[in-house]
Amino acid sequence: MERVFVTRNLPGNALDTLREAGYEVDVWPDFLAPPRKALLERVRGAAALITMLEDRVDAELMDAAGPGLKVISQYAVGLDNIDLEAARSRGIVVTHTPGVLTNATADLAFALLAAAARRVVEGHRYVQAGEWKTWHPELLLGPELHGATVGVVGFGRIGQAFARRARGFDMKVLYTSRQPRPDAEAELGAERVELGELLERADFVSLHTPLTPETLHLMNAERLAQMKEGAVLVNTARGKVVDTAALLEALERGPLFAAGLDVTDPEPLPADHPLLSHPRVVVTPHIGSAGRATRLRMAEMVTGDVLAVLRRQEPHFPAP
Ligand code: NAP
Ligand code: GLV
Ligand code: GLV
Protein backbone atom coordinates (compact mmCIF):
# COMPACT_ATOMS: atom_id res chain seq x y z
CA MET A 1 0.00 0.00 0.00
CA GLU A 2 1.43 3.39 -0.93
CA ARG A 3 2.01 5.68 2.04
CA VAL A 4 1.29 9.38 2.43
CA PHE A 5 3.15 11.14 5.24
CA VAL A 6 1.46 14.27 6.60
CA THR A 7 3.60 16.50 8.82
CA ARG A 8 0.65 17.85 10.88
CA ASN A 9 -2.98 16.85 11.27
CA LEU A 10 -5.32 18.71 8.89
CA PRO A 11 -8.75 20.09 9.75
CA GLY A 12 -11.85 18.40 8.30
CA ASN A 13 -12.18 15.04 6.58
CA ALA A 14 -9.89 15.52 3.59
CA LEU A 15 -7.38 12.91 4.78
CA ASP A 16 -10.21 10.33 4.80
CA THR A 17 -10.52 10.68 1.04
CA LEU A 18 -6.94 9.39 0.79
CA ARG A 19 -7.69 6.49 3.16
CA GLU A 20 -10.85 5.65 1.21
CA ALA A 21 -8.84 5.66 -2.00
CA GLY A 22 -6.66 2.92 -0.52
CA TYR A 23 -3.60 4.83 0.68
CA GLU A 24 -1.98 4.48 4.07
CA VAL A 25 -2.10 7.89 5.73
CA ASP A 26 0.58 8.47 8.34
CA VAL A 27 -0.04 11.70 10.25
CA TRP A 28 2.55 13.27 12.58
CA PRO A 29 0.45 13.41 15.76
CA ASP A 30 2.06 16.29 17.65
CA PHE A 31 1.10 19.97 17.58
CA LEU A 32 4.78 20.82 17.11
CA ALA A 33 6.63 20.08 13.88
CA PRO A 34 8.50 16.79 13.64
CA PRO A 35 12.13 17.32 14.67
CA ARG A 36 14.51 16.90 11.75
CA LYS A 37 15.64 13.40 12.72
CA ALA A 38 12.09 12.13 13.11
CA LEU A 39 11.09 13.77 9.83
CA LEU A 40 13.93 12.07 7.96
CA GLU A 41 12.88 8.72 9.43
CA ARG A 42 9.16 9.06 8.88
CA VAL A 43 9.39 10.06 5.21
CA ARG A 44 11.31 6.88 4.33
CA GLY A 45 9.44 4.95 1.66
CA ALA A 46 6.61 7.50 1.34
CA ALA A 47 4.97 7.99 -2.06
CA ALA A 48 3.64 11.43 -1.08
CA LEU A 49 4.33 14.10 1.51
CA ILE A 50 1.93 16.76 2.73
CA THR A 51 4.18 19.47 4.17
CA MET A 52 3.86 22.74 6.11
CA LEU A 53 5.84 25.95 5.75
CA GLU A 54 8.00 25.14 8.82
CA ASP A 55 9.28 21.88 7.29
CA ARG A 56 12.58 22.22 5.47
CA VAL A 57 12.01 20.22 2.30
CA ASP A 58 15.43 19.84 0.72
CA ALA A 59 17.45 17.29 -1.25
CA GLU A 60 18.38 15.45 1.95
CA LEU A 61 14.72 14.97 2.83
CA MET A 62 13.80 13.86 -0.68
CA ASP A 63 16.65 11.35 -0.70
CA ALA A 64 15.62 10.12 2.74
CA ALA A 65 12.14 9.46 1.33
CA GLY A 66 13.71 7.53 -1.52
CA PRO A 67 12.90 6.91 -5.19
CA GLY A 68 9.23 6.09 -4.51
CA LEU A 69 8.46 9.74 -3.65
CA LYS A 70 6.23 11.16 -6.39
CA VAL A 71 4.61 14.26 -4.94
CA ILE A 72 5.12 16.91 -2.28
CA SER A 73 1.92 18.82 -1.56
CA GLN A 74 2.52 21.95 0.47
CA TYR A 75 -0.29 23.11 2.76
CA ALA A 76 0.47 26.79 1.96
CA VAL A 77 0.92 29.01 -1.07
CA GLY A 78 4.49 30.07 -0.21
CA LEU A 79 7.13 27.55 -1.29
CA ASP A 80 10.30 29.15 0.10
CA ASN A 81 10.88 26.16 2.42
CA ILE A 82 11.03 23.77 -0.54
CA ASP A 83 14.01 23.23 -2.83
CA LEU A 84 12.04 23.23 -6.07
CA GLU A 85 15.11 22.50 -8.19
CA ALA A 86 15.97 19.43 -6.10
CA ALA A 87 12.39 18.19 -6.60
CA ARG A 88 12.46 18.88 -10.35
CA SER A 89 15.73 17.06 -10.86
CA ARG A 90 14.31 14.01 -9.05
CA GLY A 91 11.04 14.06 -11.02
CA ILE A 92 9.03 14.86 -7.88
CA VAL A 93 5.91 16.98 -8.47
CA VAL A 94 5.41 19.88 -6.04
CA THR A 95 1.96 21.39 -5.49
CA HIS A 96 0.61 24.15 -3.20
CA THR A 97 -2.57 26.06 -2.30
CA PRO A 98 -2.74 29.34 -4.28
CA GLY A 99 -5.85 31.52 -4.47
CA VAL A 100 -8.06 29.94 -1.85
CA LEU A 101 -6.28 31.76 0.99
CA THR A 102 -6.01 35.11 -0.77
CA ASN A 103 -8.98 36.81 0.88
CA ALA A 104 -8.33 35.40 4.36
CA THR A 105 -4.74 36.65 4.24
CA ALA A 106 -5.69 40.06 2.85
CA ASP A 107 -8.30 40.37 5.62
CA LEU A 108 -5.68 39.72 8.28
CA ALA A 109 -3.22 42.15 6.66
CA PHE A 110 -5.89 44.83 6.77
CA ALA A 111 -6.78 43.95 10.37
CA LEU A 112 -3.11 44.38 11.32
CA LEU A 113 -2.95 47.72 9.50
CA ALA A 114 -6.02 49.02 11.34
CA ALA A 115 -4.93 47.59 14.70
CA ALA A 116 -1.40 48.97 14.49
CA ALA A 117 -2.43 52.43 13.21
CA ARG A 118 -5.36 52.95 15.58
CA ARG A 119 -3.54 51.42 18.53
CA VAL A 120 -6.07 48.68 19.23
CA VAL A 121 -3.73 46.35 21.12
CA GLU A 122 -2.03 49.21 22.96
CA GLY A 123 -5.48 50.48 23.95
CA HIS A 124 -6.53 47.04 25.15
CA ARG A 125 -3.40 46.75 27.30
CA TYR A 126 -4.06 50.24 28.68
CA VAL A 127 -7.54 49.22 29.79
CA GLN A 128 -6.27 45.92 31.16
CA ALA A 129 -3.63 47.71 33.21
CA GLY A 130 -6.33 49.83 34.89
CA GLU A 131 -5.05 53.03 33.32
CA TRP A 132 -8.38 54.07 31.76
CA LYS A 133 -9.48 56.90 34.05
CA THR A 134 -11.08 59.36 31.69
CA TRP A 135 -11.92 60.33 28.11
CA HIS A 136 -9.32 62.77 26.83
CA PRO A 137 -8.94 64.61 23.49
CA GLU A 138 -5.29 63.57 23.31
CA LEU A 139 -5.55 59.94 24.38
CA LEU A 140 -3.97 57.37 21.99
CA LEU A 141 -4.07 59.41 18.78
CA GLY A 142 -3.02 57.65 15.61
CA PRO A 143 -2.95 58.18 11.85
CA GLU A 144 -6.21 58.20 9.86
CA LEU A 145 -6.97 55.29 7.57
CA HIS A 146 -9.40 56.98 5.18
CA GLY A 147 -7.73 59.22 2.65
CA ALA A 148 -4.29 57.79 3.38
CA THR A 149 -1.89 56.47 0.75
CA VAL A 150 -1.08 52.79 0.94
CA GLY A 151 1.91 51.17 -0.75
CA VAL A 152 1.52 47.53 -1.76
CA VAL A 153 4.83 45.74 -2.29
CA GLY A 154 4.17 42.69 -4.48
CA PHE A 155 0.94 43.15 -6.43
CA GLY A 156 -0.10 39.51 -6.93
CA ARG A 157 -3.19 37.73 -5.64
CA ILE A 158 -2.94 38.82 -1.99
CA GLY A 159 -1.49 42.27 -2.73
CA GLN A 160 -4.41 43.06 -5.04
CA ALA A 161 -6.99 41.71 -2.57
CA PHE A 162 -5.40 43.90 0.09
CA ALA A 163 -5.59 46.91 -2.25
CA ARG A 164 -9.30 46.22 -2.80
CA ARG A 165 -9.86 46.49 0.95
CA ALA A 166 -7.79 49.70 1.07
CA ARG A 167 -9.98 51.18 -1.69
CA GLY A 168 -13.01 50.45 0.48
CA PHE A 169 -11.41 52.69 3.10
CA ASP A 170 -10.93 55.46 0.50
CA MET A 171 -7.18 55.01 0.32
CA LYS A 172 -4.97 55.86 -2.62
CA VAL A 173 -3.11 52.75 -3.78
CA LEU A 174 0.52 52.70 -4.97
CA TYR A 175 2.16 49.42 -5.88
CA THR A 176 5.44 47.95 -6.94
CA SER A 177 6.05 44.65 -8.72
CA ARG A 178 8.41 43.57 -11.47
CA GLN A 179 5.63 43.14 -14.04
CA PRO A 180 2.98 45.86 -14.51
CA ARG A 181 -0.61 44.79 -13.70
CA PRO A 182 -2.72 46.98 -16.01
CA ASP A 183 -6.04 45.21 -15.29
CA ALA A 184 -5.67 45.58 -11.54
CA GLU A 185 -4.45 49.16 -11.99
CA ALA A 186 -7.65 50.02 -13.80
CA GLU A 187 -9.90 48.19 -11.32
CA LEU A 188 -8.23 49.61 -8.21
CA GLY A 189 -7.09 52.99 -9.50
CA ALA A 190 -3.62 51.83 -8.50
CA GLU A 191 -0.44 53.59 -9.58
CA ARG A 192 2.74 51.61 -10.28
CA VAL A 193 5.90 53.24 -8.91
CA GLU A 194 9.43 52.22 -8.03
CA LEU A 195 9.92 50.90 -4.50
CA GLY A 196 11.83 54.02 -3.43
CA GLU A 197 9.00 56.34 -4.50
CA LEU A 198 6.43 54.06 -2.88
CA LEU A 199 8.28 54.21 0.43
CA GLU A 200 8.55 57.99 0.25
CA ARG A 201 4.86 58.53 -0.51
CA ALA A 202 2.97 55.83 1.42
CA ASP A 203 1.47 56.31 4.88
CA PHE A 204 1.07 52.53 5.13
CA VAL A 205 3.25 49.92 3.45
CA SER A 206 2.08 46.32 3.19
CA LEU A 207 4.36 43.50 2.02
CA HIS A 208 2.98 40.77 -0.28
CA THR A 209 5.95 39.30 -2.15
CA PRO A 210 7.14 35.72 -1.85
CA LEU A 211 10.46 35.19 -0.04
CA THR A 212 13.11 34.86 -2.73
CA PRO A 213 16.82 35.73 -2.91
CA GLU A 214 15.66 39.07 -4.32
CA THR A 215 13.19 39.87 -1.52
CA LEU A 216 15.35 38.66 1.38
CA HIS A 217 15.75 41.76 3.61
CA LEU A 218 14.04 43.85 0.93
CA MET A 219 13.07 46.10 3.84
CA ASN A 220 16.56 46.81 5.16
CA ALA A 221 17.77 49.81 7.18
CA GLU A 222 18.13 51.99 4.11
CA ARG A 223 14.64 51.22 2.78
CA LEU A 224 13.00 51.58 6.19
CA ALA A 225 14.70 54.97 6.53
CA GLN A 226 13.08 56.03 3.24
CA MET A 227 9.59 55.60 4.71
CA LYS A 228 7.49 58.59 5.70
CA GLU A 229 7.67 59.92 9.25
CA GLY A 230 4.85 58.24 11.17
CA ALA A 231 4.34 55.44 8.64
CA VAL A 232 3.07 51.96 9.49
CA LEU A 233 4.57 48.75 8.11
CA VAL A 234 2.50 45.59 7.69
CA ASN A 235 4.10 42.22 6.94
CA THR A 236 2.03 39.15 6.12
CA ALA A 237 4.54 37.90 3.50
CA ARG A 238 7.53 36.24 5.17
CA GLY A 239 9.53 37.39 8.19
CA LYS A 240 12.82 37.46 6.33
CA VAL A 241 11.54 40.05 3.82
CA VAL A 242 12.24 42.52 6.67
CA ASP A 243 15.53 42.98 8.53
CA THR A 244 14.29 42.69 12.11
CA ALA A 245 17.14 44.68 13.71
CA ALA A 246 16.56 47.51 11.23
CA LEU A 247 12.81 47.39 11.89
CA LEU A 248 13.39 47.80 15.63
CA GLU A 249 15.68 50.73 14.94
CA ALA A 250 13.10 52.37 12.65
CA LEU A 251 10.43 51.95 15.33
CA GLU A 252 12.60 53.30 18.12
CA ARG A 253 14.25 56.20 16.30
CA GLY A 254 11.80 56.79 13.45
CA PRO A 255 10.41 57.04 10.91
CA LEU A 256 8.03 54.21 11.80
CA PHE A 257 5.04 54.80 14.07
CA ALA A 258 3.88 51.19 14.28
CA ALA A 259 4.10 47.76 12.70
CA GLY A 260 1.66 44.90 12.21
CA LEU A 261 3.37 41.56 11.72
CA ASP A 262 1.90 38.13 11.04
CA VAL A 263 5.33 36.81 10.08
CA THR A 264 8.60 37.49 11.86
CA ASP A 265 12.29 36.67 11.83
CA PRO A 266 12.92 34.67 13.93
CA GLU A 267 9.74 32.68 13.66
CA PRO A 268 8.24 31.71 16.04
CA LEU A 269 9.03 34.95 17.88
CA PRO A 270 10.09 34.31 21.50
CA ALA A 271 8.03 36.11 24.14
CA ASP A 272 11.07 38.07 25.37
CA HIS A 273 11.96 39.40 21.91
CA PRO A 274 12.50 43.21 21.91
CA LEU A 275 9.89 43.64 19.15
CA LEU A 276 7.22 42.62 21.64
CA SER A 277 8.17 45.29 24.14
CA HIS A 278 7.47 48.05 21.62
CA PRO A 279 4.00 49.40 22.44
CA ARG A 280 2.89 49.74 18.83
CA VAL A 281 4.04 46.45 17.39
CA VAL A 282 1.12 44.09 16.86
CA VAL A 283 2.10 40.48 16.23
CA THR A 284 -0.05 37.53 15.26
CA PRO A 285 1.42 33.99 15.04
CA HIS A 286 1.40 33.44 11.25
CA ILE A 287 -2.36 33.00 10.96
CA GLY A 288 -2.97 34.77 7.65
CA SER A 289 -4.82 31.87 6.08
CA ALA A 290 -6.49 30.75 9.30
CA GLY A 291 -10.09 31.26 8.21
CA ARG A 292 -12.03 28.06 8.98
CA ALA A 293 -13.38 27.54 5.47
CA THR A 294 -10.03 28.47 3.94
CA ARG A 295 -8.15 25.85 5.95
CA LEU A 296 -10.73 23.17 5.03
CA ARG A 297 -10.43 24.05 1.36
CA MET A 298 -6.59 23.98 1.59
CA ALA A 299 -6.85 20.42 2.97
CA GLU A 300 -9.01 19.41 0.00
CA MET A 301 -6.53 20.99 -2.38
CA VAL A 302 -3.47 19.16 -1.03
CA THR A 303 -5.19 15.79 -0.76
CA GLY A 304 -6.77 16.22 -4.21
CA ASP A 305 -3.39 16.86 -5.75
CA VAL A 306 -1.75 13.94 -3.91
CA LEU A 307 -4.48 11.70 -5.36
CA ALA A 308 -4.08 13.19 -8.83
CA VAL A 309 -0.33 12.63 -8.97
CA LEU A 310 -0.45 9.14 -7.44
CA ARG A 311 -3.08 8.28 -10.09
CA ARG A 312 -0.74 9.66 -12.75
CA GLN A 313 -3.00 12.62 -13.53
CA GLU A 314 -2.07 16.28 -13.82
CA PRO A 315 -2.16 18.13 -10.47
CA HIS A 316 -4.52 21.10 -10.26
CA PHE A 317 -2.15 23.39 -8.35
CA PRO A 318 1.45 22.68 -9.41
CA ALA A 319 4.22 24.91 -8.08
CA PRO A 320 5.02 27.66 -10.60
P1 NAP B 1 1.50 35.84 -5.93
O1 NAP B 1 0.13 35.92 -6.49
O2 NAP B 1 2.53 35.05 -6.65
O3 NAP B 1 2.00 37.33 -5.69
C1 NAP B 1 3.32 37.66 -5.36
C2 NAP B 1 3.68 38.92 -6.11
O4 NAP B 1 4.95 39.37 -5.69
C3 NAP B 1 3.74 38.69 -7.61
O5 NAP B 1 2.75 39.46 -8.22
C4 NAP B 1 5.15 39.17 -8.00
O6 NAP B 1 5.03 40.00 -9.16
C5 NAP B 1 5.58 39.99 -6.80
N1 NAP B 1 7.03 39.97 -6.62
C6 NAP B 1 7.88 38.92 -6.66
N2 NAP B 1 9.14 39.32 -6.46
C7 NAP B 1 9.08 40.66 -6.29
C8 NAP B 1 10.08 41.65 -6.07
N3 NAP B 1 11.36 41.33 -5.99
N4 NAP B 1 9.67 42.94 -5.93
C9 NAP B 1 8.37 43.26 -6.02
N5 NAP B 1 7.39 42.37 -6.26
C10 NAP B 1 7.76 41.08 -6.39
O7 NAP B 1 1.47 35.23 -4.47
P2 NAP B 1 0.32 35.41 -3.34
O8 NAP B 1 -0.62 34.28 -3.42
O9 NAP B 1 -0.20 36.81 -3.39
O10 NAP B 1 1.21 35.19 -2.03
C11 NAP B 1 2.28 36.05 -1.74
C12 NAP B 1 3.06 35.56 -0.52
O11 NAP B 1 2.31 35.78 0.66
C13 NAP B 1 3.36 34.06 -0.48
O12 NAP B 1 4.48 33.73 -1.26
C14 NAP B 1 3.60 33.81 0.99
O13 NAP B 1 4.96 33.98 1.29
C15 NAP B 1 2.79 34.91 1.67
N6 NAP B 1 1.61 34.38 2.38
C16 NAP B 1 1.53 34.53 3.73
C17 NAP B 1 0.41 34.09 4.41
C18 NAP B 1 0.29 34.25 5.90
O14 NAP B 1 -0.27 33.38 6.54
N7 NAP B 1 0.78 35.31 6.46
C19 NAP B 1 -0.63 33.45 3.72
C20 NAP B 1 -0.51 33.29 2.35
C21 NAP B 1 0.61 33.77 1.69
P3 NAP B 1 6.24 40.19 -10.17
O15 NAP B 1 6.72 38.80 -10.50
O16 NAP B 1 5.66 40.93 -11.31
O17 NAP B 1 7.24 41.00 -9.42
C1 GLV C 1 1.28 30.95 4.39
O1 GLV C 1 2.13 31.64 4.86
C2 GLV C 1 1.29 30.53 3.03
O2 GLV C 1 2.30 30.75 2.33
O3 GLV C 1 0.27 29.93 2.61
C1 GLV D 1 -17.10 59.97 20.84
O1 GLV D 1 -17.47 58.95 21.41
C2 GLV D 1 -17.99 60.95 20.29
O2 GLV D 1 -19.21 60.86 20.53
O3 GLV D 1 -17.48 61.82 19.60
XYZ file of C-alpha atoms and ligand atoms in Angstrom:
378
model
C 0.000 0.000 0.000
C 1.435 3.389 -0.931
C 2.006 5.680 2.042
C 1.290 9.381 2.429
C 3.148 11.141 5.238
C 1.460 14.270 6.600
C 3.605 16.505 8.822
C 0.651 17.850 10.881
C -2.977 16.851 11.268
C -5.322 18.713 8.892
C -8.752 20.090 9.746
C -11.849 18.402 8.299
C -12.178 15.043 6.575
C -9.891 15.517 3.587
C -7.381 12.905 4.779
C -10.209 10.327 4.801
C -10.515 10.678 1.041
C -6.939 9.391 0.792
C -7.690 6.486 3.161
C -10.854 5.648 1.207
C -8.835 5.659 -2.000
C -6.657 2.922 -0.523
C -3.603 4.830 0.677
C -1.977 4.482 4.072
C -2.102 7.889 5.727
C 0.581 8.473 8.343
C -0.035 11.705 10.255
C 2.550 13.266 12.580
C 0.449 13.411 15.762
C 2.063 16.290 17.650
C 1.098 19.966 17.577
C 4.777 20.819 17.113
C 6.626 20.077 13.876
C 8.497 16.792 13.636
C 12.131 17.319 14.669
C 14.513 16.897 11.750
C 15.643 13.404 12.720
C 12.090 12.132 13.111
C 11.089 13.769 9.829
C 13.933 12.069 7.960
C 12.883 8.717 9.428
C 9.162 9.064 8.880
C 9.394 10.058 5.211
C 11.315 6.878 4.334
C 9.439 4.954 1.660
C 6.610 7.501 1.344
C 4.965 7.994 -2.059
C 3.639 11.427 -1.085
C 4.329 14.104 1.509
C 1.933 16.762 2.733
C 4.180 19.468 4.173
C 3.865 22.736 6.108
C 5.839 25.946 5.750
C 7.996 25.143 8.816
C 9.277 21.880 7.289
C 12.585 22.224 5.467
C 12.005 20.221 2.302
C 15.428 19.839 0.718
C 17.455 17.286 -1.249
C 18.384 15.446 1.950
C 14.725 14.973 2.830
C 13.804 13.865 -0.681
C 16.652 11.348 -0.705
C 15.620 10.123 2.745
C 12.144 9.457 1.326
C 13.707 7.527 -1.519
C 12.904 6.911 -5.186
C 9.227 6.091 -4.508
C 8.458 9.741 -3.646
C 6.229 11.164 -6.390
C 4.613 14.257 -4.944
C 5.117 16.907 -2.277
C 1.916 18.818 -1.557
C 2.520 21.953 0.465
C -0.293 23.112 2.756
C 0.467 26.793 1.961
C 0.916 29.005 -1.074
C 4.486 30.071 -0.211
C 7.132 27.550 -1.285
C 10.301 29.151 0.097
C 10.885 26.160 2.418
C 11.030 23.771 -0.541
C 14.014 23.230 -2.828
C 12.038 23.232 -6.073
C 15.106 22.499 -8.186
C 15.970 19.426 -6.098
C 12.395 18.191 -6.605
C 12.455 18.883 -10.348
C 15.727 17.060 -10.858
C 14.305 14.010 -9.049
C 11.042 14.059 -11.020
C 9.031 14.858 -7.877
C 5.915 16.977 -8.470
C 5.406 19.878 -6.037
C 1.958 21.389 -5.488
C 0.606 24.148 -3.202
C -2.567 26.063 -2.302
C -2.736 29.336 -4.275
C -5.845 31.524 -4.474
C -8.055 29.940 -1.854
C -6.276 31.760 0.990
C -6.013 35.114 -0.775
C -8.980 36.805 0.884
C -8.327 35.404 4.363
C -4.742 36.648 4.239
C -5.686 40.064 2.845
C -8.299 40.373 5.616
C -5.678 39.715 8.276
C -3.220 42.154 6.662
C -5.894 44.835 6.773
C -6.777 43.953 10.373
C -3.109 44.382 11.318
C -2.949 47.717 9.502
C -6.016 49.022 11.338
C -4.933 47.592 14.696
C -1.400 48.973 14.485
C -2.426 52.433 13.211
C -5.361 52.946 15.577
C -3.538 51.419 18.530
C -6.065 48.678 19.232
C -3.727 46.348 21.120
C -2.027 49.207 22.959
C -5.481 50.481 23.954
C -6.526 47.039 25.147
C -3.397 46.752 27.299
C -4.056 50.240 28.684
C -7.541 49.220 29.785
C -6.274 45.917 31.163
C -3.634 47.709 33.215
C -6.329 49.828 34.890
C -5.046 53.028 33.316
C -8.383 54.068 31.757
C -9.476 56.898 34.054
C -11.081 59.362 31.689
C -11.919 60.331 28.111
C -9.322 62.774 26.827
C -8.939 64.609 23.491
C -5.290 63.571 23.313
C -5.550 59.937 24.378
C -3.974 57.372 21.987
C -4.067 59.408 18.781
C -3.022 57.650 15.606
C -2.948 58.181 11.848
C -6.208 58.204 9.865
C -6.971 55.286 7.571
C -9.400 56.983 5.183
C -7.728 59.217 2.653
C -4.290 57.787 3.379
C -1.895 56.472 0.746
C -1.084 52.787 0.936
C 1.910 51.175 -0.754
C 1.521 47.534 -1.760
C 4.828 45.744 -2.290
C 4.171 42.688 -4.484
C 0.938 43.147 -6.429
C -0.099 39.514 -6.934
C -3.188 37.735 -5.641
C -2.941 38.822 -1.988
C -1.489 42.268 -2.733
C -4.405 43.064 -5.039
C -6.986 41.706 -2.574
C -5.395 43.895 0.092
C -5.589 46.906 -2.250
C -9.303 46.216 -2.796
C -9.856 46.491 0.955
C -7.792 49.697 1.073
C -9.980 51.183 -1.690
C -13.015 50.445 0.476
C -11.408 52.685 3.099
C -10.931 55.459 0.501
C -7.177 55.006 0.319
C -4.975 55.864 -2.623
C -3.107 52.747 -3.783
C 0.518 52.697 -4.967
C 2.160 49.418 -5.885
C 5.437 47.947 -6.939
C 6.055 44.652 -8.721
C 8.409 43.572 -11.467
C 5.628 43.144 -14.036
C 2.977 45.861 -14.506
C -0.609 44.793 -13.703
C -2.715 46.982 -16.013
C -6.037 45.213 -15.287
C -5.670 45.579 -11.544
C -4.448 49.160 -11.987
C -7.654 50.018 -13.796
C -9.900 48.194 -11.316
C -8.230 49.612 -8.213
C -7.085 52.986 -9.498
C -3.620 51.832 -8.499
C -0.442 53.589 -9.576
C 2.739 51.606 -10.275
C 5.896 53.244 -8.908
C 9.429 52.216 -8.031
C 9.918 50.898 -4.501
C 11.828 54.021 -3.433
C 9.002 56.340 -4.499
C 6.426 54.057 -2.884
C 8.279 54.206 0.434
C 8.553 57.992 0.250
C 4.856 58.526 -0.509
C 2.975 55.830 1.415
C 1.475 56.309 4.879
C 1.065 52.531 5.131
C 3.252 49.917 3.453
C 2.082 46.316 3.188
C 4.362 43.495 2.020
C 2.982 40.771 -0.282
C 5.947 39.302 -2.152
C 7.136 35.720 -1.847
C 10.458 35.194 -0.036
C 13.110 34.858 -2.732
C 16.823 35.726 -2.907
C 15.657 39.074 -4.324
C 13.189 39.869 -1.521
C 15.350 38.655 1.380
C 15.751 41.758 3.611
C 14.038 43.851 0.930
C 13.074 46.104 3.836
C 16.560 46.806 5.157
C 17.766 49.806 7.182
C 18.127 51.991 4.112
C 14.635 51.220 2.785
C 12.999 51.585 6.188
C 14.700 54.970 6.530
C 13.075 56.031 3.240
C 9.594 55.603 4.714
C 7.487 58.589 5.696
C 7.672 59.922 9.248
C 4.848 58.236 11.174
C 4.339 55.436 8.643
C 3.068 51.963 9.494
C 4.571 48.748 8.111
C 2.501 45.586 7.695
C 4.099 42.219 6.938
C 2.031 39.153 6.116
C 4.535 37.900 3.499
C 7.529 36.241 5.174
C 9.526 37.393 8.195
C 12.824 37.463 6.327
C 11.540 40.053 3.815
C 12.235 42.516 6.672
C 15.528 42.984 8.529
C 14.286 42.693 12.112
C 17.139 44.675 13.708
C 16.557 47.512 11.233
C 12.813 47.395 11.888
C 13.390 47.800 15.630
C 15.679 50.727 14.942
C 13.101 52.366 12.650
C 10.430 51.955 15.329
C 12.597 53.299 18.119
C 14.246 56.204 16.299
C 11.803 56.793 13.447
C 10.409 57.036 10.912
C 8.029 54.208 11.798
C 5.035 54.805 14.075
C 3.875 51.192 14.277
C 4.105 47.764 12.705
C 1.661 44.904 12.214
C 3.367 41.555 11.721
C 1.897 38.130 11.035
C 5.328 36.811 10.076
C 8.605 37.491 11.860
C 12.286 36.671 11.829
C 12.919 34.675 13.934
C 9.735 32.684 13.663
C 8.240 31.712 16.041
C 9.031 34.954 17.878
C 10.090 34.305 21.500
C 8.030 36.107 24.143
C 11.071 38.072 25.373
C 11.957 39.404 21.905
C 12.496 43.212 21.909
C 9.886 43.642 19.150
C 7.219 42.618 21.637
C 8.172 45.291 24.139
C 7.473 48.049 21.625
C 3.998 49.403 22.437
C 2.891 49.744 18.833
C 4.038 46.455 17.393
C 1.124 44.093 16.863
C 2.102 40.477 16.235
C -0.046 37.526 15.256
C 1.415 33.989 15.041
C 1.401 33.444 11.253
C -2.357 33.000 10.964
C -2.969 34.771 7.653
C -4.823 31.866 6.080
C -6.494 30.751 9.304
C -10.091 31.262 8.205
C -12.026 28.056 8.982
C -13.382 27.542 5.467
C -10.028 28.466 3.942
C -8.153 25.850 5.947
C -10.734 23.175 5.031
C -10.428 24.045 1.360
C -6.595 23.977 1.586
C -6.849 20.422 2.973
C -9.015 19.406 0.002
C -6.529 20.989 -2.383
C -3.466 19.163 -1.033
C -5.191 15.793 -0.761
C -6.773 16.221 -4.208
C -3.386 16.857 -5.751
C -1.748 13.944 -3.915
C -4.478 11.704 -5.364
C -4.084 13.191 -8.832
C -0.327 12.634 -8.975
C -0.450 9.136 -7.443
C -3.077 8.285 -10.094
C -0.741 9.661 -12.753
C -2.999 12.617 -13.535
C -2.068 16.279 -13.823
C -2.158 18.131 -10.474
C -4.518 21.103 -10.264
C -2.150 23.386 -8.355
C 1.449 22.684 -9.414
C 4.223 24.910 -8.078
C 5.019 27.656 -10.598
P 1.504 35.839 -5.931
O 0.127 35.924 -6.491
O 2.527 35.052 -6.654
O 1.995 37.329 -5.695
C 3.319 37.662 -5.365
C 3.676 38.919 -6.114
O 4.952 39.372 -5.687
C 3.742 38.695 -7.614
O 2.747 39.460 -8.222
C 5.153 39.169 -7.999
O 5.025 39.996 -9.157
C 5.584 39.992 -6.797
N 7.035 39.975 -6.623
C 7.878 38.924 -6.661
N 9.138 39.324 -6.461
C 9.083 40.663 -6.295
C 10.076 41.655 -6.068
N 11.360 41.333 -5.985
N 9.671 42.940 -5.927
C 8.371 43.259 -6.022
N 7.390 42.369 -6.259
C 7.762 41.077 -6.386
O 1.466 35.231 -4.467
P 0.322 35.409 -3.344
O -0.622 34.281 -3.422
O -0.200 36.806 -3.393
O 1.210 35.191 -2.031
C 2.284 36.047 -1.737
C 3.061 35.561 -0.519
O 2.310 35.776 0.659
C 3.356 34.056 -0.478
O 4.476 33.728 -1.264
C 3.597 33.807 0.985
O 4.965 33.983 1.294
C 2.786 34.911 1.666
N 1.609 34.376 2.385
C 1.529 34.530 3.731
C 0.411 34.088 4.409
C 0.290 34.247 5.895
O -0.271 33.383 6.536
N 0.777 35.308 6.460
C -0.634 33.447 3.724
C -0.508 33.295 2.353
C 0.608 33.769 1.695
P 6.244 40.191 -10.171
O 6.723 38.796 -10.495
O 5.663 40.934 -11.309
O 7.240 40.999 -9.420
C 1.276 30.945 4.389
O 2.130 31.641 4.858
C 1.288 30.525 3.025
O 2.295 30.749 2.326
O 0.272 29.929 2.611
C -17.097 59.970 20.836
O -17.467 58.954 21.405
C -17.995 60.947 20.293
O -19.210 60.856 20.530
O -17.475 61.818 19.601
